[in-house]
């Protein structure tokens, strides 16, 4: 006799129920040849299913040796056992064990998915098998749309999908009416005739009578093993097809599996829409808040920085004394127009202007106003980036001849002239000096500008010589060339001034430091808000984990079925991980969409500034979602992968 296909030697299987051991199988010796049709019979509880599960490598023996095609299974790891199940065995269960949310085609294809068979081949074979079993018209039906007999035929097709060299049928007719039962037995007969090894577990002697060999089990022991006379076999109609993935196709197969994991995850998610939505909620809220908060923070920062820039972050002001509020400053009279000339020659300096200023009375007609009168150079408006609304600023020439011309600001214009008079060309008294108005500055909308100040500007020479009667300057404003580092320029300016004065009797003030403060503040604010957002994301992730754990428990039977048809632990783990990541990614996408809608609403209600969405924050949001999916999906996925297929299948 040739080497048996299945060889059990001294197999025992014990279960621990509570604190006592129970021997379900006792020292079983059995060999089954390829192509045999065997019935295992016995009373309920005698150990038939346990024996069958061991034969199908779904369960393991606690003692003894089991060889499949000469290969010892005791030494195989989980992955190798899964591959053995996948490639050799086809299971048929009493309760069909089809996946309820998949149609007949997809159920039949499942073993081939785990075997890495290409999609087109898979479809074709599933269609052929279903047609052979008379189910051509039911490819798209789900199990609950099929009768018991039809479901059992679908499960037979599934068992044959990868070849099904050995068909293991556990009470295949147990749940069927007589005629469907007969039909299933006829199919099993045909498969046997076609060369498949068929092992049927049954307590029904009439079913057992179909086999050519009947093994009777009682209390975990084989009590008889005899040949059975039965009607002669029909001629083999078709040899068994056993497509097995070659090693070289491994990578393609695993890529295909990954894609299938996505499809399966998607099907699982949409078949529980409400639960999926609730699972996502935490992630949606988390991502929405992260993206919105970052966008609001960025928008606010830009708004503030823009205003600071408008008043000139690239200017350095030089004042007499040691610092603001220095009581000696009033008597230090060393800032001179010559300093301005020297500063203007520095490479880094775009322009520098002297400043003198005092509060003086302005008069036009019978209106008196107290305003700040500033003496500045023609460069002042350039230094301070002040734009004119009407007229022109004074020129270098005006300054040289101490022209009696004045530029007034928006507020002064309104107070002196009202809305109806054109101020240009009018003569006003500045102190006691009559000056012609030649320009009006634009209204300053800057958030840092006091809106009710009154300012007028005269050429420095005019102001110093004819109005104020002083030679020294109150301050000097220096505009830095674009692109030059303000810190360095400030140092250069200080060095030059100290050299000229022989001592440091002045101080400088740079708006850049304010800007840096704003930036620092907004950074720490963003950090704080991000922390809150991260907390909400973690809470969302825990939500995902929680529901996934429930889902694993709920889908225990599904996991058992998948393992029975050949899914490896890694396949199951991958599937649940993909599901978790998918939930999180969809949640993240919804969150991003939501925060864009918030941004849109924001522009409807707040005109001054807008939320600024950056590509970075969106990418970060997706990365966070994926990470949360992986981190919080890990434990549920691991739990799913660790399930024992037998226990998982027993669960209802
Ligand atoms: P059969 O299929 O012949 O009805 P089984 O093989 O299912 O019987 O069970 C044989 C014996 O082993 C029964 O007494 C059953 O209670 C016990 N048994 C089966 N599976 C387990 C298990 N997972 N834990 C404990 N006892 C079990
Ligand atoms: Mg049983």
XYZ file of C-alpha atoms and ligand atoms in Angstrom, residues 15-17 22 24 42-51 170 201 646-647, ligand 1:
46
model
C -9.828 19.435 27.369
C -9.606 21.075 30.732
C -13.098 21.815 31.952
C -11.419 15.413 30.013
C -12.180 13.641 24.186
C -20.944 7.731 16.604
C -23.297 9.145 19.205
C -23.355 12.815 20.003
C -20.426 13.760 22.235
C -18.372 10.737 21.205
C -15.570 12.879 19.778
C -16.336 12.912 16.034
C -15.987 16.662 15.575
C -12.855 16.782 17.664
C -11.317 14.084 15.455
C -19.163 17.768 9.658
C -18.864 13.096 10.124
C -12.331 25.984 16.946
C -13.639 28.144 19.760
P -19.368 14.973 18.636
O -18.964 15.812 17.497
O -19.101 13.524 18.442
O -20.762 15.212 19.064
P -17.323 16.442 19.992
O -16.105 15.997 19.296
O -17.863 17.757 19.634
O -18.479 15.343 19.879
O -17.027 16.425 21.532
C -16.485 15.346 22.192
C -16.402 15.617 23.683
O -15.434 16.619 23.925
C -17.722 16.144 24.236
O -17.944 15.529 25.500
C -17.502 17.603 24.414
O -18.198 18.069 25.533
C -16.001 17.707 24.626
N -15.484 18.926 24.089
C -15.444 19.260 22.780
N -14.846 20.473 22.623
C -14.531 20.922 23.870
C -13.904 22.094 24.389
N -13.471 23.091 23.603
N -13.744 22.199 25.731
C -14.154 21.195 26.553
N -14.737 20.098 26.112
C -14.938 19.921 24.803
